[in-house]
PDB file of C-alpha atoms in Angstrom:
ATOM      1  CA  UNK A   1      30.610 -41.203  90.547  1.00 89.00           C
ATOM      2  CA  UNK A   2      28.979 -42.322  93.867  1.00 92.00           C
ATOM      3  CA  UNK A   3      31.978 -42.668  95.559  1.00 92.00           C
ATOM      4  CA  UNK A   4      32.813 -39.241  95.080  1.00 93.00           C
ATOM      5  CA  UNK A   5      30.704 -37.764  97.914  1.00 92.00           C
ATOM      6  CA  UNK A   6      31.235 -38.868 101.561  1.00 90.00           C
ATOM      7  CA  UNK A   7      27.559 -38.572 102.767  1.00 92.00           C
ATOM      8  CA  UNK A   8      25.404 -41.609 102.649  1.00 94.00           C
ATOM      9  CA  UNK A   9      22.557 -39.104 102.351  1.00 94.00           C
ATOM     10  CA  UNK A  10      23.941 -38.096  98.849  1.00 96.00           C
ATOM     11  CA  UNK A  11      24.850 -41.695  98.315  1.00 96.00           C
ATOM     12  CA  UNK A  12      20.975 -42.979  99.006  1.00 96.00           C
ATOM     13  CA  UNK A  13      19.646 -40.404  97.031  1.00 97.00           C
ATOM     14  CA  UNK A  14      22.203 -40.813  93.899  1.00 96.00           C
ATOM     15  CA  UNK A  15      21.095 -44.647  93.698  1.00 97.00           C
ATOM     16  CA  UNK A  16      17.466 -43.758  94.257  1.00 97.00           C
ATOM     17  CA  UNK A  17      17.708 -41.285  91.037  1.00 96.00           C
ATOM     18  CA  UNK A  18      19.541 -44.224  89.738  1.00 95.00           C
ATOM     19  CA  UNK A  19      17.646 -46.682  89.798  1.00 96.00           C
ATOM     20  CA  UNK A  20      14.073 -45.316  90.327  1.00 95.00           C
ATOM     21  CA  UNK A  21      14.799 -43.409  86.211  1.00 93.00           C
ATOM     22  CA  UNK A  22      12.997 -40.354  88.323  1.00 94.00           C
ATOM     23  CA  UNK A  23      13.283 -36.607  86.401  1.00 91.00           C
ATOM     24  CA  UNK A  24      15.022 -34.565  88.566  1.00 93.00           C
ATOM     25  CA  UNK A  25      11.482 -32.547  89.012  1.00 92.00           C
ATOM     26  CA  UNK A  26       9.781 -35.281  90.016  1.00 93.00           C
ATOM     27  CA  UNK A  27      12.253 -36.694  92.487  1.00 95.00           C
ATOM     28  CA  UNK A  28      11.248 -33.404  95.366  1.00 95.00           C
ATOM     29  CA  UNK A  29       7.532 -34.573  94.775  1.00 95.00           C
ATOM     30  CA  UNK A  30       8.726 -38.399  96.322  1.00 96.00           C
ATOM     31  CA  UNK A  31       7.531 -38.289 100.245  1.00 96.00           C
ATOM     32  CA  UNK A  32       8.425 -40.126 102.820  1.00 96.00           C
ATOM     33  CA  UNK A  33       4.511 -41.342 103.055  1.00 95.00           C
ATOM     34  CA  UNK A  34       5.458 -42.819  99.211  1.00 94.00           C
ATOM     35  CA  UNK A  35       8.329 -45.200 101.276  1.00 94.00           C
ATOM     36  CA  UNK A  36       5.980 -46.464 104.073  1.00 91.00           C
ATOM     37  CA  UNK A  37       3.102 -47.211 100.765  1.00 89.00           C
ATOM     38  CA  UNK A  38       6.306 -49.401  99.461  1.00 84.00           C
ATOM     39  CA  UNK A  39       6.921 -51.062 102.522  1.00 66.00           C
ATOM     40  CA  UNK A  40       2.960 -51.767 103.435  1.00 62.00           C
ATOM     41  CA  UNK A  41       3.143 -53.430 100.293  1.00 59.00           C
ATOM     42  CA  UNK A  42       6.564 -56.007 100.341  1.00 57.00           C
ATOM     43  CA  UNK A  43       5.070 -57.233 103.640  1.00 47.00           C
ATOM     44  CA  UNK A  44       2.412 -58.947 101.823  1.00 48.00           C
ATOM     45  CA  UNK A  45       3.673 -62.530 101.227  1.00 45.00           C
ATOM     46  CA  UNK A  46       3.621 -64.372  98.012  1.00 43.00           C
ATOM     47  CA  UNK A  47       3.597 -68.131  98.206  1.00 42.00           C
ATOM     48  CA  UNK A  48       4.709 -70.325  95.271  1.00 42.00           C
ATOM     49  CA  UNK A  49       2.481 -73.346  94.407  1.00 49.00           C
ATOM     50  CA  UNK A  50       5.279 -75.679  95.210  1.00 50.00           C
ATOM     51  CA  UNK A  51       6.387 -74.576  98.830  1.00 49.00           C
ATOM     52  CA  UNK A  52       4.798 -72.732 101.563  1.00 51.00           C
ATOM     53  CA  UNK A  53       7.440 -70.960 101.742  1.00 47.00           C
ATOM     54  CA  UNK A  54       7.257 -66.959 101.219  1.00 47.00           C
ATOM     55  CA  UNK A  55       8.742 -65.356  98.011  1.00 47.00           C
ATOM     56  CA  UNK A  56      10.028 -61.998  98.344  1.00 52.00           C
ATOM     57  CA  UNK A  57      10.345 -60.293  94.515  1.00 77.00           C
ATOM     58  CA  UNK A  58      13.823 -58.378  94.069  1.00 89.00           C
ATOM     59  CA  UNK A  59      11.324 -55.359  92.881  1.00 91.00           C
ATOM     60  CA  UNK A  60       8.309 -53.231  93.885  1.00 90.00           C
ATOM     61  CA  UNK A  61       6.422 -50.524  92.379  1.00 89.00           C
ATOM     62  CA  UNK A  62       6.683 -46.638  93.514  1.00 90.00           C
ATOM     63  CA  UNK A  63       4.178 -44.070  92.534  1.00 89.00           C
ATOM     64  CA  UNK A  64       5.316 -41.276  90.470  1.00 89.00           C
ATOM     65  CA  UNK A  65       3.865 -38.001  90.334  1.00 89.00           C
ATOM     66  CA  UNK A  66       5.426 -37.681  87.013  1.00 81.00           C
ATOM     67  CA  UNK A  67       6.241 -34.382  85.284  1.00 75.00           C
ATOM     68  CA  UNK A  68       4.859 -33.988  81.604  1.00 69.00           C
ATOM     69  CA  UNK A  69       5.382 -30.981  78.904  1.00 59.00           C
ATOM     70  CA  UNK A  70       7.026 -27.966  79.052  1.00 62.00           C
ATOM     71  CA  UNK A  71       4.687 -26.907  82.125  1.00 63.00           C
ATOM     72  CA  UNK A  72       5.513 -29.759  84.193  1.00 64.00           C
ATOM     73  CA  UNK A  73       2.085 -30.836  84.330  1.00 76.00           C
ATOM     74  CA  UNK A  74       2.007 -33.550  86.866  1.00 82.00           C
ATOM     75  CA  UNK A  75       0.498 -37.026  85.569  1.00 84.00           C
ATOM     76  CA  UNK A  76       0.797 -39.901  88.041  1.00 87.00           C
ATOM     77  CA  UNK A  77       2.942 -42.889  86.965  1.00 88.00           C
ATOM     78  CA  UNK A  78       4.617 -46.034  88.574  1.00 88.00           C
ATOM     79  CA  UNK A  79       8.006 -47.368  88.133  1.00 91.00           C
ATOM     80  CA  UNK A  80      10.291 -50.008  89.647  1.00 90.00           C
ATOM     81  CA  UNK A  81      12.324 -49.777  92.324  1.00 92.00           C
ATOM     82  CA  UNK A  82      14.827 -52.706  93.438  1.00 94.00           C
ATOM     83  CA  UNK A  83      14.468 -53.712  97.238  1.00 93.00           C
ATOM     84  CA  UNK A  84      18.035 -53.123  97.836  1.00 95.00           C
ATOM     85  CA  UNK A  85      17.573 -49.613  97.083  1.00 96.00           C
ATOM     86  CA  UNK A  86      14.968 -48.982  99.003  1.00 95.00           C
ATOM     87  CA  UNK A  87      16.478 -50.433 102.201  1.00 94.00           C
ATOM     88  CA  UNK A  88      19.247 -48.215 101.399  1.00 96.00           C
ATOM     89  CA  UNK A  89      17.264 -45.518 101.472  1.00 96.00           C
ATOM     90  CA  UNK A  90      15.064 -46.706 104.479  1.00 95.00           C
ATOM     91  CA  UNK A  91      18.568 -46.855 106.843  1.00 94.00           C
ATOM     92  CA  UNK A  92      18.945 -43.230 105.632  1.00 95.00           C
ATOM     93  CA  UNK A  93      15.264 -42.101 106.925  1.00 96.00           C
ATOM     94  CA  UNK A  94      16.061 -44.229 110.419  1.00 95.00           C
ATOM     95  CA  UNK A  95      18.917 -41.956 111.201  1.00 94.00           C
ATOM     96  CA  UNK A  96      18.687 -39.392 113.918  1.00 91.00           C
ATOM     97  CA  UNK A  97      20.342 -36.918 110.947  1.00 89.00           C
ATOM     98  CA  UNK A  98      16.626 -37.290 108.933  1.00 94.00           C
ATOM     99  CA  UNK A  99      14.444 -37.647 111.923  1.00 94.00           C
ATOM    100  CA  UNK A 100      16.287 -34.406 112.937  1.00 93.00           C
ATOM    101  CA  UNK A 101      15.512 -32.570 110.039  1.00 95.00           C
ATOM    102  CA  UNK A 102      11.965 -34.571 109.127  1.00 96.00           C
ATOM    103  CA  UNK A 103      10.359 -33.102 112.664  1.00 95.00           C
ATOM    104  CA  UNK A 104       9.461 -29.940 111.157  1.00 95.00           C
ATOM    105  CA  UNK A 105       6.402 -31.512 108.863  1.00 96.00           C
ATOM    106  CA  UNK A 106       3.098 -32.143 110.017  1.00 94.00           C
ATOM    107  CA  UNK A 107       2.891 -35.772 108.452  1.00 96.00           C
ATOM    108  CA  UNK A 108       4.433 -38.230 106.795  1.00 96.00           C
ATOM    109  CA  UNK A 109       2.631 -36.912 103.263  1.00 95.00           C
ATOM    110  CA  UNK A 110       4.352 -33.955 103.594  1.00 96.00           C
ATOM    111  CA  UNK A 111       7.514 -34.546 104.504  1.00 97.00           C
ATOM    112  CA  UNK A 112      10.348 -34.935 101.647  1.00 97.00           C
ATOM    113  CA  UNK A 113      12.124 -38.284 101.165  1.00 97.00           C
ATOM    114  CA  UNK A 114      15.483 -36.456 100.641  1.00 97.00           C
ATOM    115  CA  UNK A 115      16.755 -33.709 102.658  1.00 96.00           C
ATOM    116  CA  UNK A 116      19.669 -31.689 101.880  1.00 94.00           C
ATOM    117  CA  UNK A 117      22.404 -31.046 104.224  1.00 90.00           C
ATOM    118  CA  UNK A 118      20.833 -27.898 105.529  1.00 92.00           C
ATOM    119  CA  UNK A 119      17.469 -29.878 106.082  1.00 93.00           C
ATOM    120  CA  UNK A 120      15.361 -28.602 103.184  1.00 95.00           C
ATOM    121  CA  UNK A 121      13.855 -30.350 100.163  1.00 96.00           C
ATOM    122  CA  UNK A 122      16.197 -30.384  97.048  1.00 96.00           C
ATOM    123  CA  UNK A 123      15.294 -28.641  93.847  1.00 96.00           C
ATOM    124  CA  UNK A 124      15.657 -29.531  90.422  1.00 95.00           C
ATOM    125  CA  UNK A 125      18.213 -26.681  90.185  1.00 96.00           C
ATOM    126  CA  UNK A 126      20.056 -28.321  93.394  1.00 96.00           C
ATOM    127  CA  UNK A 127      20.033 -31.884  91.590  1.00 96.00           C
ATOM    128  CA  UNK A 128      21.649 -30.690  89.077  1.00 96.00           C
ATOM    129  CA  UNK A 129      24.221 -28.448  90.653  1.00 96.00           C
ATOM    130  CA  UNK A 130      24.992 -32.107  93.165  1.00 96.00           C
ATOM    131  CA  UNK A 131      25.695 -33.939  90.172  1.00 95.00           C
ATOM    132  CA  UNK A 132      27.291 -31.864  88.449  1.00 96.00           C
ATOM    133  CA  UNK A 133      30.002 -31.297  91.928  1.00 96.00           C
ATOM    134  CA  UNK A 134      30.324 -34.948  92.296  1.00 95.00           C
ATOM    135  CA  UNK A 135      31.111 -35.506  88.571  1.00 94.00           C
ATOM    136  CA  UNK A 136      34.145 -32.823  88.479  1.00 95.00           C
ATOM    137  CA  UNK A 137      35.422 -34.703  91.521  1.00 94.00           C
ATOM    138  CA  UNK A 138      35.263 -38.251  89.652  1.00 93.00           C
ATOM    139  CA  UNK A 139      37.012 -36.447  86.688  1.00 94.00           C
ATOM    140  CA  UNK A 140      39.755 -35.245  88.216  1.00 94.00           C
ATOM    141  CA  UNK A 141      40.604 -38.497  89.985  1.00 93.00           C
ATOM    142  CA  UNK A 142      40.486 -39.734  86.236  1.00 92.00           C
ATOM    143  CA  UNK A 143      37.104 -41.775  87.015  1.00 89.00           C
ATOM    144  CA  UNK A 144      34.896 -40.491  84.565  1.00 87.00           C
ATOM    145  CA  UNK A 145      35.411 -38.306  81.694  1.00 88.00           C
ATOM    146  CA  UNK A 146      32.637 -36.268  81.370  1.00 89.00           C
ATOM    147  CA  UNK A 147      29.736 -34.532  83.256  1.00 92.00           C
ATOM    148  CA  UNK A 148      26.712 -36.868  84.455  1.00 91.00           C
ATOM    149  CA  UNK A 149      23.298 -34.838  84.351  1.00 91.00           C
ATOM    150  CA  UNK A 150      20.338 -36.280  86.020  1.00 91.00           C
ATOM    151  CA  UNK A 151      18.910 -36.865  82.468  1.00 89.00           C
ATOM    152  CA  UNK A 152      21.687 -39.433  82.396  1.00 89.00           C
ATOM    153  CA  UNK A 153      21.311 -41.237  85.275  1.00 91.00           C
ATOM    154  CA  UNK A 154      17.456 -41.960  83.453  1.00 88.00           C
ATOM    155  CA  UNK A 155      19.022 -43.164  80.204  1.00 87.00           C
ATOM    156  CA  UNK A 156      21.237 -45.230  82.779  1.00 88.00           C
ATOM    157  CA  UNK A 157      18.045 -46.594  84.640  1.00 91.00           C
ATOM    158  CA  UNK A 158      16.698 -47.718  80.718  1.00 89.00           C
ATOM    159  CA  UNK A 159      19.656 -49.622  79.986  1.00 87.00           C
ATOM    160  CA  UNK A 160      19.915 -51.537  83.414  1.00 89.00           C
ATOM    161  CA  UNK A 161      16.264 -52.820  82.608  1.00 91.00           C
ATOM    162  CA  UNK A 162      16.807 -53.535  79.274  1.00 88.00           C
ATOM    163  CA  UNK A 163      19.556 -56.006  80.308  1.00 86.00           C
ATOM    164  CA  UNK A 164      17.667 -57.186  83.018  1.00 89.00           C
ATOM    165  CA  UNK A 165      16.781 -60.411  81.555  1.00 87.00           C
ATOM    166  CA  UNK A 166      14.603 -61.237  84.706  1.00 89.00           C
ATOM    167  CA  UNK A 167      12.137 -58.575  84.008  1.00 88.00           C
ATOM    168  CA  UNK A 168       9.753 -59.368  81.009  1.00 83.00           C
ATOM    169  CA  UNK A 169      10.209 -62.464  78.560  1.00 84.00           C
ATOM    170  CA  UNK A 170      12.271 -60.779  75.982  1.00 86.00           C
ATOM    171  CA  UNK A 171      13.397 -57.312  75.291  1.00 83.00           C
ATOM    172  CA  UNK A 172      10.108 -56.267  73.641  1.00 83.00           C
ATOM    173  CA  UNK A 173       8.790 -56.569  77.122  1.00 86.00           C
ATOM    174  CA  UNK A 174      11.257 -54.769  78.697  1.00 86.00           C
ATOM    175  CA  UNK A 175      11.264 -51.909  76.197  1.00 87.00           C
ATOM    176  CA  UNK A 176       7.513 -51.648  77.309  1.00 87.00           C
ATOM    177  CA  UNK A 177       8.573 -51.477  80.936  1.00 87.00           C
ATOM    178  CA  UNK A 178      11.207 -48.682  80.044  1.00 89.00           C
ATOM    179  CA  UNK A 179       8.305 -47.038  78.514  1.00 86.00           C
ATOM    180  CA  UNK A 180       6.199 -47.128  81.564  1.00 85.00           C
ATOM    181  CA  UNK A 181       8.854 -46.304  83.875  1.00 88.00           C
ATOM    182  CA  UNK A 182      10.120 -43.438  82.455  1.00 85.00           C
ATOM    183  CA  UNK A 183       6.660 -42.010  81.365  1.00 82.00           C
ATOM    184  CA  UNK A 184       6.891 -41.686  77.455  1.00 80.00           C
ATOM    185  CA  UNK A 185       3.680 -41.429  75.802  1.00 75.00           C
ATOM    186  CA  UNK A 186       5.339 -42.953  72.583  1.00 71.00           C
ATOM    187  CA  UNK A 187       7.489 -46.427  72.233  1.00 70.00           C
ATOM    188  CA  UNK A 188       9.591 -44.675  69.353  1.00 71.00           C
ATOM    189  CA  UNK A 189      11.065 -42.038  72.242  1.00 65.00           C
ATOM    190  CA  UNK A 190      12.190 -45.099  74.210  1.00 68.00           C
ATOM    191  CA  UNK A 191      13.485 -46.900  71.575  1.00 69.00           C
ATOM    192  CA  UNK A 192      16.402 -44.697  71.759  1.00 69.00           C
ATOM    193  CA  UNK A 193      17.847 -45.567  74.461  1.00 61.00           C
ATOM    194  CA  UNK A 194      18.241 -49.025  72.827  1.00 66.00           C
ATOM    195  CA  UNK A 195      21.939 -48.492  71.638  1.00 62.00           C
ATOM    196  CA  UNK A 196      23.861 -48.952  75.032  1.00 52.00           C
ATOM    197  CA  UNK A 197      27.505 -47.308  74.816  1.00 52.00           C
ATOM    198  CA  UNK A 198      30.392 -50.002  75.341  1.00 46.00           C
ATOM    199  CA  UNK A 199      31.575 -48.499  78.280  1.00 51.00           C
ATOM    200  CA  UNK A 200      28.097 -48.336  79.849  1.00 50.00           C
ATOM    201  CA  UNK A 201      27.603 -52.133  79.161  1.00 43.00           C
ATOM    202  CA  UNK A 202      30.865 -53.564  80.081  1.00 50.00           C
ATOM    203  CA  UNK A 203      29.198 -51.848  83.502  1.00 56.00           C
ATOM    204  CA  UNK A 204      26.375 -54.079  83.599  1.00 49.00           C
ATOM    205  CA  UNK A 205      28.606 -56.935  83.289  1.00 50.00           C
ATOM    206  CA  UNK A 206      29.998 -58.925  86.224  1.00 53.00           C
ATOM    207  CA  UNK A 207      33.819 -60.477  85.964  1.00 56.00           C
ATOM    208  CA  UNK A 208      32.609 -63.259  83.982  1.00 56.00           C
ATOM    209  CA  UNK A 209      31.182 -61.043  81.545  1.00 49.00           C
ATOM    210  CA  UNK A 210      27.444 -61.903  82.159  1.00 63.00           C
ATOM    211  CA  UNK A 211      25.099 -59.535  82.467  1.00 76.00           C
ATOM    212  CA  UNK A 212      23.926 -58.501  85.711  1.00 82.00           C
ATOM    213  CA  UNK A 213      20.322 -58.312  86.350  1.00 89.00           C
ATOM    214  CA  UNK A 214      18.542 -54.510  87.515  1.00 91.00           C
ATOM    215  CA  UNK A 215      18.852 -55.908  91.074  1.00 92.00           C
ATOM    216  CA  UNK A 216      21.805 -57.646  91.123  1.00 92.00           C
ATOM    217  CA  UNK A 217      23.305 -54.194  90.092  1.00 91.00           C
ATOM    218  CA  UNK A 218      21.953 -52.313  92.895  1.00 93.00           C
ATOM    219  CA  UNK A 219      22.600 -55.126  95.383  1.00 93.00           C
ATOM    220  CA  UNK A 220      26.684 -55.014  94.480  1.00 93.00           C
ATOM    221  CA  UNK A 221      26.298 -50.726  94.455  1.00 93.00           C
ATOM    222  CA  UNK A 222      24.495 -50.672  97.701  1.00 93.00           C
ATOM    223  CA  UNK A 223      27.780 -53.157  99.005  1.00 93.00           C
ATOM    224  CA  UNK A 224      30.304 -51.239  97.680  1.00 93.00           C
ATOM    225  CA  UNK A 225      29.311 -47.681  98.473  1.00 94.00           C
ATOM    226  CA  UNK A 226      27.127 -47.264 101.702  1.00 92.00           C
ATOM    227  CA  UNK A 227      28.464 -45.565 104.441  1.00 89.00           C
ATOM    228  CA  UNK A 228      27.538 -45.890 108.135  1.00 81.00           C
ATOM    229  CA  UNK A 229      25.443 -42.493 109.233  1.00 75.00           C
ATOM    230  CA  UNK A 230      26.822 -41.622 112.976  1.00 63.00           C
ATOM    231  CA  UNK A 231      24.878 -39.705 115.359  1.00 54.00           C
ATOM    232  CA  UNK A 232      27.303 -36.988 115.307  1.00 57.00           C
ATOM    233  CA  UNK A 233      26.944 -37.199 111.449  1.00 62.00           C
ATOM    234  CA  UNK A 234      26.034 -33.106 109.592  1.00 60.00           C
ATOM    235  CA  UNK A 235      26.059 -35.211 106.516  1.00 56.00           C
TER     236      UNK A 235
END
């Protein structure tokens, strides 16, 4: 579906959705002040006890201000993010396209992470309606055969960490994480996204047929799909 829209703002902010398991209420809430609290915290290094040498983990936490009940009452969560994606995401806030459009707020707290092409915040009403454009295009060039909500792209974001077999040591772990993550007060609402759909799983394979981990996934998305943002770029 991501290769269905020729802006790499789109692009960033499809994989972010992707792989952050964000609802799309919560994803206007994500500021760019939430990126530079992510980045203040990979440059901390980790040493291992047998080298000096620094290890950099293939995932760090973002803060969610999470959307609960049928008011959206906000209740503050964290969930994991894979490093690719949010260098993807940083190239996209480095462009003179963002910095453009990211003048008008006062402060970094304040100023969306993802801009739409007029320059203002998306809506849940707009995530949906971007989604919903990109997946008639991929079904009319026969690449998908039905309509991807953002809803999903979260039940997408569960199975990718329940293969992840880097992340927790066994899947009881990792069901806990997809708990977390996604914000469900109960383990029983997680538990079904537990039965992955063939199709979804041969995607989470690479050509050898093993399973690729959350970050591995991303890394081979972000290589295959980002586009260069030019400073002539409306995009």
């Amino acid at each position: 579906m991501i290769e269905f829209t020729d802006s790499e703002r789109e692009r960033a902010l499809l994989q972010f959705l992707y792989d952050s398991g964000l609802r799309r209420s919560e994803l206007p809430r994500v500021t760019l002040q939430d990126f530079k609290d992510i980045t203040s915290l990979n440059s901390e290094k980790y040493i291992s006890r047998d080298t000096d040498l620094p290890i950099h983990p293939d995932y760090v936490s973002l803060k969610v201000k999470g959307s609960k009940g049928r008011g959206n009452q906000i209740k503050p969560r964290w969930t994991l993010l894979s490093l690719v994606t949010i260098k993807r995401v940083e190239k996209y806030h480095a462009s003179p396209l963002y910095k453009k459009y990211a003048r008008k707020y006062l402060k970094p707290s304040e100023t969306p992470a993802f801009l739409n092409a007029e320059g203002t915040p998306y809506t849940p009403n707009s995530i949906s309606k971007l989604l919903e454009r990109i997946s008639k295009r991929a079904i009319k060039h026969g690449r998908l055969n039905r309509l991807i909500s953002p809803h999903k792209l979260r039940h997408g974001n569960a199975y990718s960490i329940l293969q992840s077999k880097d992340l927790g040591s066994n899947y009881v772990d990792r069901l806990a994480i997809v708990q977390n993550c996604l914000g469900h007060n109960h383990l029983s609402t997680t538990q079904i996204y537990t039965n992955i759909p063939q199709d979804i799983y041969k995607s989470m394979c690479d050509e050898n047929g093993d399973t690729l981990t959350k970050a591995e996934k991303m890394k081979r998305l972000s290589e295959q799909t980002q586009l260069r943002i030019g400073i002539k770029d409306i995009k």
